[in-house]
Coordinates of C-alpha atoms in Angstrom, one line a residue:
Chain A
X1 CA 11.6 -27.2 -6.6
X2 CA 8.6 -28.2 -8.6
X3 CA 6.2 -25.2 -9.4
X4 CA 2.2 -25.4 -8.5
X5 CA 0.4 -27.8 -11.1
X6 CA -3.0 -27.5 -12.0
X7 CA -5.0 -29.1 -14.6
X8 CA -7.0 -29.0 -16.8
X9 CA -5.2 -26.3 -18.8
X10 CA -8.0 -25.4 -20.9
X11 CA -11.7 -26.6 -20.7
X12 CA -14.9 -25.7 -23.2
X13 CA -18.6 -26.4 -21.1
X14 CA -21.9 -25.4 -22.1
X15 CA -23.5 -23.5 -19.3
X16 CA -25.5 -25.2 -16.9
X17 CA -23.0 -28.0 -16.9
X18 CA -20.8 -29.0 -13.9
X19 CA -16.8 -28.6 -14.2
X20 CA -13.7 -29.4 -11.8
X21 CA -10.2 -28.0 -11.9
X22 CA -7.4 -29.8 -9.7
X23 CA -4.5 -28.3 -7.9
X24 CA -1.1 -29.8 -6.6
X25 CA 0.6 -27.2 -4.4
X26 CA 4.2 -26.6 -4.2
X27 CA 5.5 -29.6 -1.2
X28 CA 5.7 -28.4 2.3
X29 CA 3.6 -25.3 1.3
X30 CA 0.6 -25.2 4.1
X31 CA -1.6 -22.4 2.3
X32 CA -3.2 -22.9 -1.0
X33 CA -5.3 -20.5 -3.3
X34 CA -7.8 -20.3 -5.8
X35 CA -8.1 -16.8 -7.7
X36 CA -10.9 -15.9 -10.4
X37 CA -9.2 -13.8 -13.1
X38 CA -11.7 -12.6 -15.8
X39 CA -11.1 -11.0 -18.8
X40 CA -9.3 -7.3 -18.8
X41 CA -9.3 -7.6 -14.9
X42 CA -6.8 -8.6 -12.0
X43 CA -7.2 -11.8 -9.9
X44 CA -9.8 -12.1 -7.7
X45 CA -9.8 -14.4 -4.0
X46 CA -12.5 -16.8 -4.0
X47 CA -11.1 -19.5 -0.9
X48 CA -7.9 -19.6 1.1
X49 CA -7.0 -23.1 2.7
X50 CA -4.7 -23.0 5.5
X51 CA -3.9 -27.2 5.6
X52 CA -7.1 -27.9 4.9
X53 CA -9.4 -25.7 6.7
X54 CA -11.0 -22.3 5.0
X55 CA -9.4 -19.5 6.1
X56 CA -11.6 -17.2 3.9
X57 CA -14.1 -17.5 1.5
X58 CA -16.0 -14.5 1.8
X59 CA -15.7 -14.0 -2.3
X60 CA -16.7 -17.8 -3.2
X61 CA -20.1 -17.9 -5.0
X62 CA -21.4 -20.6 -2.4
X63 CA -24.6 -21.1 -4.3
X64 CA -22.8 -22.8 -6.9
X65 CA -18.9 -23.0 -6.7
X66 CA -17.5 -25.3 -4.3
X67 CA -13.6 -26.4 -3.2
X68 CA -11.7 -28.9 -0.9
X69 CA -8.5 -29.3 -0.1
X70 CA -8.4 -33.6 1.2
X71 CA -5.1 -33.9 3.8
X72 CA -4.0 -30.6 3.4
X73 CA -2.2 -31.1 -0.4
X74 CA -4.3 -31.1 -3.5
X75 CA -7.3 -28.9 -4.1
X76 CA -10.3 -29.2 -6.8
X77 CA -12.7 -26.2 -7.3
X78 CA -16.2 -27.6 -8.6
X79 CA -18.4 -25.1 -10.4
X80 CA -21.9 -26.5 -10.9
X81 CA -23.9 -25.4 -12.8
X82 CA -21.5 -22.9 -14.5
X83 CA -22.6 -19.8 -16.2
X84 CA -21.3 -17.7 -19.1
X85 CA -19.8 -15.2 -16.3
X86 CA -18.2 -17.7 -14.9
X87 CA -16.1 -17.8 -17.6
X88 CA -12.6 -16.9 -16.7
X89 CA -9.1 -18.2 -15.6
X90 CA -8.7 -20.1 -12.3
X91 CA -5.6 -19.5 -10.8
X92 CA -4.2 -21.8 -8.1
X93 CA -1.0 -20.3 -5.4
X94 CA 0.5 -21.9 -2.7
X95 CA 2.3 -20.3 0.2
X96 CA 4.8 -21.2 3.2
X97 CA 3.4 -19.2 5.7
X98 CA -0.2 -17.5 6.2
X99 CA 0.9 -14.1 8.1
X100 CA 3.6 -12.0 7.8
X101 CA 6.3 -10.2 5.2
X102 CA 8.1 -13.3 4.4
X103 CA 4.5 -14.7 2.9
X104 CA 5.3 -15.0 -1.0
X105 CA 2.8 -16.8 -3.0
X106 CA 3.5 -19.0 -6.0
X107 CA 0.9 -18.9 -8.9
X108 CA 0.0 -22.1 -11.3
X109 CA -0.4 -21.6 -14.8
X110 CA -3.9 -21.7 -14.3
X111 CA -7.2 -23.0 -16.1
X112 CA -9.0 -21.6 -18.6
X113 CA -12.8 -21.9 -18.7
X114 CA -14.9 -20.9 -21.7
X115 CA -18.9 -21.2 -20.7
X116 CA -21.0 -21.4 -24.3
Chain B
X1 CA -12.8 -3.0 2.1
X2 CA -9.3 -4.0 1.3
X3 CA -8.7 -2.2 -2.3
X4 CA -5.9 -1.8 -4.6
X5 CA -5.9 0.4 -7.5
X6 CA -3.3 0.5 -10.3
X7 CA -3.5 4.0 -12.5
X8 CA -3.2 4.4 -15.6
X9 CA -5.4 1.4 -17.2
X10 CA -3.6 1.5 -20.1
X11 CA -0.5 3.2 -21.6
X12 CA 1.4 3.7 -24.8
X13 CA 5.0 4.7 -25.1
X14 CA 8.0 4.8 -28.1
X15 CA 10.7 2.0 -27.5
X16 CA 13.4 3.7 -25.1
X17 CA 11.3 6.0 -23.1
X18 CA 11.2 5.2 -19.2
X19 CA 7.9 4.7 -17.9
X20 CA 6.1 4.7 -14.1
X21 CA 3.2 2.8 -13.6
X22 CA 1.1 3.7 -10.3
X23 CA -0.2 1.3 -7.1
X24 CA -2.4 2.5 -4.4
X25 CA -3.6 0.3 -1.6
X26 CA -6.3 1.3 1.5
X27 CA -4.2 -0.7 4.0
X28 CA -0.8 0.8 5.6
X29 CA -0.5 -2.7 7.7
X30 CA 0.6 -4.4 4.4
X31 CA 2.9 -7.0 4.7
X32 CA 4.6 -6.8 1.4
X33 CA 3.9 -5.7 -2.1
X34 CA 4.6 -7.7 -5.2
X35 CA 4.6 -6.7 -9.1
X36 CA 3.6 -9.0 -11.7
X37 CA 4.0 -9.3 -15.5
X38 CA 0.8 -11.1 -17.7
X39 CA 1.4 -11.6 -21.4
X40 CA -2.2 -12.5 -22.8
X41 CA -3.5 -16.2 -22.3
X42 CA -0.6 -16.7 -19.9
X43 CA -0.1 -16.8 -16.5
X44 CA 1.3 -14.5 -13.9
X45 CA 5.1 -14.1 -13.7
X46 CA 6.2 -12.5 -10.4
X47 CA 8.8 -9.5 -11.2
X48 CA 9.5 -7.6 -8.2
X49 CA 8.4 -8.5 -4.2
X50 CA 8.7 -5.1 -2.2
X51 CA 8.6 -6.5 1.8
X52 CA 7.3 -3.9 4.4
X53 CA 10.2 -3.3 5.7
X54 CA 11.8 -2.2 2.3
X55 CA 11.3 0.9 0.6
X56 CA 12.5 -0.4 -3.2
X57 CA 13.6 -3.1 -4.9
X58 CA 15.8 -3.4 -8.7
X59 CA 16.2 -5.6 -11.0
X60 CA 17.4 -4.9 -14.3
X61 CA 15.3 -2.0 -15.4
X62 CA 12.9 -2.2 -12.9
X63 CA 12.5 -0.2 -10.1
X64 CA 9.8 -0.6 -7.4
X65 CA 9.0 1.3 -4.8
X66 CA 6.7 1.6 -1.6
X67 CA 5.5 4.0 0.8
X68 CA 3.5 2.7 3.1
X69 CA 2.7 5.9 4.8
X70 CA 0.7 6.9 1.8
X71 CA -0.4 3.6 1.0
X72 CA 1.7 3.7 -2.7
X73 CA 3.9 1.6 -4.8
X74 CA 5.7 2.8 -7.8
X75 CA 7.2 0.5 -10.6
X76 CA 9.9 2.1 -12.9
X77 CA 10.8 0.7 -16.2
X78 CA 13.9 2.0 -17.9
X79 CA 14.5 2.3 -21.2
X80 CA 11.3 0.5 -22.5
X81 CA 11.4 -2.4 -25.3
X82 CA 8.6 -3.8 -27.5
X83 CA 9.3 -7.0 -25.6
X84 CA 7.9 -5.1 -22.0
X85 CA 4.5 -4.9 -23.7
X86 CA 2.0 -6.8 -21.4
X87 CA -0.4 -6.4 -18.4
X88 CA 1.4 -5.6 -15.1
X89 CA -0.6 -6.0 -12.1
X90 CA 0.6 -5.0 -8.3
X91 CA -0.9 -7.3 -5.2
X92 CA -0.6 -6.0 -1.6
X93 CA -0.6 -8.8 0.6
X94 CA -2.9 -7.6 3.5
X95 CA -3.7 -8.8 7.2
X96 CA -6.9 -10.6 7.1
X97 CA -8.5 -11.7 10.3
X98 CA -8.0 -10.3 13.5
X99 CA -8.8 -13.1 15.5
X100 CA -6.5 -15.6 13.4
X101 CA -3.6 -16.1 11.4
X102 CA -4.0 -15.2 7.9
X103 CA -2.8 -12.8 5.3
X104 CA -4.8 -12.2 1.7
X105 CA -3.4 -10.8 -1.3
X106 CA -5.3 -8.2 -3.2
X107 CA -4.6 -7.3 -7.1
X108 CA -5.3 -4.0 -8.5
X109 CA -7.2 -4.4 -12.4
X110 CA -3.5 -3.7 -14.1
X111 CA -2.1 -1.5 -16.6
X112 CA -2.0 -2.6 -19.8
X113 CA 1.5 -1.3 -21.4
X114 CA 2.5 -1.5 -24.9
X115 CA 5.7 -0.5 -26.1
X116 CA 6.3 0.4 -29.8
X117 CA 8.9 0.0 -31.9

């Protein structure tokens, strides 16, 4: 089966400007993910879409990071404005189920973001 | 708080030694436990998934453990290469919600492991 896509791979901003990363989840898969991984540190959760409702984002910077997920597939995280700590690697999974031991999460490739 | 914590940070071993790298989670109602494997700039490769009902799980040279009891997980490299060195990071996949469905996974901050020749 195809793996979780996301794009873009890479992406330079100053800070202050406004960026979007996209996410195509694995088919059929009705839980999607967007982790923050910063440098020298594991991933963090920032939102959790079950179809495309929030099932958590207790860790999402509201003030200035934003996501949807439109009819349950794709997803884009927005961050505007960006600062320099939001540099980091996004990180997009997808699961089949939302509870329970047979929950295993696929991860994208991710995006980088570098914040001048 | 949901917290995972991986111990040591960092380690440094000769080629051929076997090595242990430490998880501990707050959370004895995990679901399962998964090791991953990061090689800088890349992404995250899944190595091992421990399920709650499991106590271990091999592949190769890997060994990982978990005992929920005591809210641990153990991965257990054999005979170490050059080509293990990377960052390994466990995530415990936790209830979240008590009122509905929904599970979260949690990463520790990973050990970094280098292997030399």
């Amino acid at each position: 089966e195809a793996g979780v896509a996301q794009s873009p791979r890479y992406k330079i901003i100053e800070k202050r400007q406004s960026v979007a990363f996209w996410c195509n989840p694995i088919s059929g898969h009705a839980t999607l993910y967007w982790y923050q991984q910063i440098l020298g540190q594991g991933p963090k959760l920032l939102i959790q879409f079950q179809n495309n409702g929030v099932v958590d984002d207790s860790q999402l910077p509201k003030d200035r990071f934003s996501a949807e997920r439109l009819k349950g597939v794709d997803s884009t995280l927005k961050i505007q404005p960006a600062k320099l700590e939001d540099s980091a690697v996004y990180l997009c999974a997808s699961s089949h189920e939302s509870r329970g031991e047979a929950n295993v999460l696929t991860f994208g490739a991710g995006s980088r973001l570098t914040v001048l | 708080k949901q917290e995972v914590t991986q111990i040591p940070a960092a380690l440094s071993v000769p080629e051929g030694e076997n090595l242990v790298l430490n998880c501990s989670f707050t959370d004895s109602a995990i679901y399962n436990l998964q090791w991953f494997r990061q090689d800088p700039g890349k992404g995250l490769t899944s190595l091992l998934l421990i399920q709650s009902s499991q106590r271990e799980q091999t592949s190769g040279r890997l060994n990982a453990s978990l005992d929920k009891s005591s809210g641990r997980s153990t991965l257990y490299i054999a005979a170490s290469q050059p080509g293990d060195s990377a960052t390994y990071l466990c995530a415990a996949l936790l209830p979240f919600g008590w009122a509905t469905s929904g599970s979260r996974l949690t990463f520790g901050e990973g050990t970094q492991l280098t292997v030399n020749p």
